[in-house]
Tab-separated table of C-alpha atoms in Angstrom:
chain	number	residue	atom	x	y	z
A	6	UNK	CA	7.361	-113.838	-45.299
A	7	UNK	CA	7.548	-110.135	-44.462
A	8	UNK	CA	7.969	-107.519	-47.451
A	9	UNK	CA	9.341	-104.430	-46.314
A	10	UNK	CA	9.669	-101.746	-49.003
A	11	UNK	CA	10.798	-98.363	-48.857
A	12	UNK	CA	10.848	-95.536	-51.783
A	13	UNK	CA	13.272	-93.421	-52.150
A	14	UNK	CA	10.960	-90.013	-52.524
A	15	UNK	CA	8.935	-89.816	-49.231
A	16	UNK	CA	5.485	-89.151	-51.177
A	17	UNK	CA	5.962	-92.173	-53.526
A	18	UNK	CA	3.430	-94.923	-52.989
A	19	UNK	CA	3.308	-98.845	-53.484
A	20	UNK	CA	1.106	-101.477	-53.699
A	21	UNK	CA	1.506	-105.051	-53.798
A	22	UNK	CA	-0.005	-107.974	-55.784
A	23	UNK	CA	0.493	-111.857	-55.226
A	24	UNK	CA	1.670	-112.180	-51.899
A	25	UNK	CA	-0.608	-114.366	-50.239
A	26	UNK	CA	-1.878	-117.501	-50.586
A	27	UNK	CA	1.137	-118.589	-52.349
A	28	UNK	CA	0.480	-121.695	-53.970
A	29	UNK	CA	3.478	-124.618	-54.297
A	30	UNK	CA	6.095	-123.929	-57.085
A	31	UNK	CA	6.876	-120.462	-58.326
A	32	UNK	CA	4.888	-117.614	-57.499
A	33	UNK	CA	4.965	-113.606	-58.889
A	34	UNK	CA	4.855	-110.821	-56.682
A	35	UNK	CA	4.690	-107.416	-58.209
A	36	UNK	CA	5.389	-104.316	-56.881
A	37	UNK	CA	4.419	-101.364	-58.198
A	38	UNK	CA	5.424	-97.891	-56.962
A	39	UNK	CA	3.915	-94.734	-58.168
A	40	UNK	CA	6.007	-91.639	-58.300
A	41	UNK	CA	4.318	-88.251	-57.057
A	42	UNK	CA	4.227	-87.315	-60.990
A	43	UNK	CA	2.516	-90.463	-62.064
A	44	UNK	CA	5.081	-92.525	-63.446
A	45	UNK	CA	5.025	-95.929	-62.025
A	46	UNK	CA	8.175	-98.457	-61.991
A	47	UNK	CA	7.139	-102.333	-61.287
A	48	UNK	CA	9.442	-104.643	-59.402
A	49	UNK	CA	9.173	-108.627	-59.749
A	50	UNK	CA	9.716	-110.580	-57.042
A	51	UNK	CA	9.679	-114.753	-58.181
A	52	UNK	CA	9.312	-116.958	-55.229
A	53	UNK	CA	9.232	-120.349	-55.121
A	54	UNK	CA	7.265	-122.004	-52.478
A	55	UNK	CA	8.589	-125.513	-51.549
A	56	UNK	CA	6.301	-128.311	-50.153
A	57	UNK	CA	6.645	-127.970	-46.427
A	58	UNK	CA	8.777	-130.247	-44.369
A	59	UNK	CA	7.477	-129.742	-40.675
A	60	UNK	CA	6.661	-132.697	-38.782
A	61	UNK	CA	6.038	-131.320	-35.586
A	62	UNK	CA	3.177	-131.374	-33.011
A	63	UNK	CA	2.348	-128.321	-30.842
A	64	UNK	CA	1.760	-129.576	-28.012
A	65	UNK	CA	0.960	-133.374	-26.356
A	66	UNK	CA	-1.851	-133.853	-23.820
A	67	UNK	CA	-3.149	-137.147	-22.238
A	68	UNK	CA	-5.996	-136.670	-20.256
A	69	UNK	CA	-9.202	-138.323	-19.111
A	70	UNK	CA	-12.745	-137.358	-17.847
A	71	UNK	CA	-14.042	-136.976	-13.948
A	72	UNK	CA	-17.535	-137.427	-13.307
A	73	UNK	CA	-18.499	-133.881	-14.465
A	74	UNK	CA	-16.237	-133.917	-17.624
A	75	UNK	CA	-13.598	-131.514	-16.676
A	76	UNK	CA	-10.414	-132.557	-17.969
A	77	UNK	CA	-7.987	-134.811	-15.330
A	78	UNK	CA	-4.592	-134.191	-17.299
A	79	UNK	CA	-1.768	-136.723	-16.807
A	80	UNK	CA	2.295	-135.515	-16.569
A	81	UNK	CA	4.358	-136.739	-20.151
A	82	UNK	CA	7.908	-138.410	-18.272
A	83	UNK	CA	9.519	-136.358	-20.012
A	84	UNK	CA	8.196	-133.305	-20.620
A	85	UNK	CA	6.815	-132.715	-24.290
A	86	UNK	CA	9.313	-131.127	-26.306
A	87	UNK	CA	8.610	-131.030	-30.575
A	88	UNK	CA	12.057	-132.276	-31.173
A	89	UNK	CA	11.761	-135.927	-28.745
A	90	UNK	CA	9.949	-137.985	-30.809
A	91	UNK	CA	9.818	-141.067	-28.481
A	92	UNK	CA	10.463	-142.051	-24.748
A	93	UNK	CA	7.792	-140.649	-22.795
A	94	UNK	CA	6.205	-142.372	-19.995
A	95	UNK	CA	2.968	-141.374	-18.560
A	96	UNK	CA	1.465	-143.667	-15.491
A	97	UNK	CA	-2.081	-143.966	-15.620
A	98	UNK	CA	-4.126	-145.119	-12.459
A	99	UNK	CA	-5.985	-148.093	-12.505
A	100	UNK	CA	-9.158	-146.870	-11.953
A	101	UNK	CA	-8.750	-144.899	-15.513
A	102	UNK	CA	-10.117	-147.338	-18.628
A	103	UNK	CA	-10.729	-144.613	-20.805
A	104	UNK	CA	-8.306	-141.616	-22.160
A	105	UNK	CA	-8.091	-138.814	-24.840
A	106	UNK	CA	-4.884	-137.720	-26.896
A	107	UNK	CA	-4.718	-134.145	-27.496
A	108	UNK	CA	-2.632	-132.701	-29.920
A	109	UNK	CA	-2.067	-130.804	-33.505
A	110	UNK	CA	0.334	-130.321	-35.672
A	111	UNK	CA	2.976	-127.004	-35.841
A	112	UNK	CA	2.306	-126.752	-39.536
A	113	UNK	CA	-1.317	-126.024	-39.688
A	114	UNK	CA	-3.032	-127.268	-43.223
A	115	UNK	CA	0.218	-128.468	-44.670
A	116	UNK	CA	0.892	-131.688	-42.067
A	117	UNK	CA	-1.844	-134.302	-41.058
A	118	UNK	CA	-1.090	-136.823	-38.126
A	119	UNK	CA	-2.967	-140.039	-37.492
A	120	UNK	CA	-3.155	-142.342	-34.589
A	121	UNK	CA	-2.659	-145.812	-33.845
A	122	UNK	CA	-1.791	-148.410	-30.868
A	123	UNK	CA	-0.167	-151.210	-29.837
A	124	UNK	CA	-2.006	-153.196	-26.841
A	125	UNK	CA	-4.570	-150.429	-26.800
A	126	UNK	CA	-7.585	-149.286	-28.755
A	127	UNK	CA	-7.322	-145.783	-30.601
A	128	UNK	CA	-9.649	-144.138	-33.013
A	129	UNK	CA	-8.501	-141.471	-35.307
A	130	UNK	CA	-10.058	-138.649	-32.772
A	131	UNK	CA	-7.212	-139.687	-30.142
A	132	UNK	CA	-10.000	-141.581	-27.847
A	133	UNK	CA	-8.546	-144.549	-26.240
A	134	UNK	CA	-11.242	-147.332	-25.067
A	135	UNK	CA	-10.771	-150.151	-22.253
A	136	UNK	CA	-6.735	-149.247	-21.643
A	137	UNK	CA	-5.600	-152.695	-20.298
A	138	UNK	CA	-3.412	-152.905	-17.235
A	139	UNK	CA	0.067	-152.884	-17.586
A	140	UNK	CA	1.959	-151.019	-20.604
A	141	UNK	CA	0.377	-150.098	-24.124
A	142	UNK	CA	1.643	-147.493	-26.579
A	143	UNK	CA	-0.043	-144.484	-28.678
A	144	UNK	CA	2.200	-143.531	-31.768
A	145	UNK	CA	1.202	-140.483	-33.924
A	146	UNK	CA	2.700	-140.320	-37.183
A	147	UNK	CA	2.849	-137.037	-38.567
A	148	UNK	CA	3.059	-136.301	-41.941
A	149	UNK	CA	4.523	-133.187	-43.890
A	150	UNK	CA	3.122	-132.124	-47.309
A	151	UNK	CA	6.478	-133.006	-48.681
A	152	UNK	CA	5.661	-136.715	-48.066
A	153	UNK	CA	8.474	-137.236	-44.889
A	154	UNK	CA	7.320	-138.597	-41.567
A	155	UNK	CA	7.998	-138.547	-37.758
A	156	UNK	CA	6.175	-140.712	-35.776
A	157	UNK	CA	5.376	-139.807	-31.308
A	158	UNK	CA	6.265	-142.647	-29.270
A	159	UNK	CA	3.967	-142.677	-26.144
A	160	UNK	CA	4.163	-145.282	-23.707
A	161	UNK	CA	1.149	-145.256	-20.997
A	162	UNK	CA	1.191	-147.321	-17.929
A	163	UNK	CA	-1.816	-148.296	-15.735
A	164	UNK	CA	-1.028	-149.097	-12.539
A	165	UNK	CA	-1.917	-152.469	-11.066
A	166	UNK	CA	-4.886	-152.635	-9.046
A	167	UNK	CA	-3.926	-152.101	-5.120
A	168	UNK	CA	-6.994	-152.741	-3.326
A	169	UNK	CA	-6.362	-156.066	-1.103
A	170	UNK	CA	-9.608	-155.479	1.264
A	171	UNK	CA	-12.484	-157.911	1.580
A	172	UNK	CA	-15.842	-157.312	0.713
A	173	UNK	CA	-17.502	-159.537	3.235
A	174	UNK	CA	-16.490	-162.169	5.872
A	175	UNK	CA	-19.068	-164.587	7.189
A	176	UNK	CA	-18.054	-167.449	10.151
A	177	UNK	CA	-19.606	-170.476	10.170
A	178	UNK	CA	-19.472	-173.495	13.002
A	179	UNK	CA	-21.359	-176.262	10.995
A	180	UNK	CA	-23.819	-174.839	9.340
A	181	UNK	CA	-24.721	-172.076	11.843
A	182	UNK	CA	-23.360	-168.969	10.912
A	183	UNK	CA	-22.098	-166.919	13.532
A	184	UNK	CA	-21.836	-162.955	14.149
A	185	UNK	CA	-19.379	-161.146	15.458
A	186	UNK	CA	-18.603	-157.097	16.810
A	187	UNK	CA	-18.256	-154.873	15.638
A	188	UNK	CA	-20.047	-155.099	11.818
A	189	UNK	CA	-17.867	-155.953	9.023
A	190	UNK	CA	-16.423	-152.484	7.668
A	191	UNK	CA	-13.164	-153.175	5.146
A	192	UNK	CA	-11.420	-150.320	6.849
A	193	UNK	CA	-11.709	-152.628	10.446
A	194	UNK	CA	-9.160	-155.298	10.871
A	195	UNK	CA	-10.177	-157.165	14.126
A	196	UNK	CA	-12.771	-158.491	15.169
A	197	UNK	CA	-14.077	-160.442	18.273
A	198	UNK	CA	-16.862	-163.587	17.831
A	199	UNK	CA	-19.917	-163.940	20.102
């Protein structure tokens, strides 16, 4: 909290003890002001620090790795806001088997989260391994240092596979195979046979 403190003479000075680091339960400030003769008058402040109750996450990035490791974010349907604590949708294409959960919590050193999955594998460092096709979910429980919980509700959706060309096509009369024009290339569609 900010202590603002004002004397009434202007060359009166202060000082301040046991302001920070608070620790949980009651606390003493003192404040002790110095008159310009010497004489010094000392103010107590109690405080009482309660456990903190903040469940909330900063911020909430999903993102994989391109071939040089730069960062390939994907867009949270909707967009993260600390007070939503479930319904987001993020599509994931199906070439993408491996992501990373960014995130931390608004209450730095007095809230943990942790991670965990359903259909999906998730260790505690927000990697996700072989994302299966189709829907899976990340939840991230956070916890305050007064005990209470929220828990994230992301739902991730890799796309289906769309590729429907063919790798090869060989023509056979009998057992003789026979060639055709031009050379098989996936992105050709027809195809005459000599």
């Amino acid at each position: 909290e900010d202590l603002r403190i004002t004397t009434d003479h202007p060359d009166a000075t202060y000082i301040v003890t046991g302001n920070e680091d608070m620790e949980l339960g009651f606390n003493t400030v003192h404040i002790i002001v110095t008159a310009p003769n010497g004489d010094i008058q000392t103010y107590i402040l109690n405080v009482y620090r309660e456990k903190s109750t903040v469940t909330y996450l900063t911020h909430l990035d999903i993102f994989s790795l391109d071939k040089n490791e730069d960062r390939v974010y994907y867009s949270l349907n909707p967009e993260y806001n600390k007070l939503k604590f479930d319904g987001y949708d993020v599509t994931i294409p199906n070439d993408i088997t491996e992501l990373y959960v960014d995130t931390d919590v608004q209450a730095t050193g007095l809230a943990n989260y942790t991670f965990s999955g359903y259909n999906l594998t998730i260790d505690q460092n927000g990697h996700i391994t072989n994302l299966p096709v189709g829907n899976s979910f990340v939840y991230i429980t956070v916890t305050a240092q007064d005990g209470s919980t929220d828990v994230y509700k992301v739902k991730l959706n890799r796309l289906k596979n769309t590729n429907a060309n063919a790798s090869a096509i060989e023509v056979y009369y009998g057992d003789t195979q026979v060639s055709y024009t031009p050379d098989f290339d996936p992105d050709i569609l027809e195809y005459q046979l000599e």
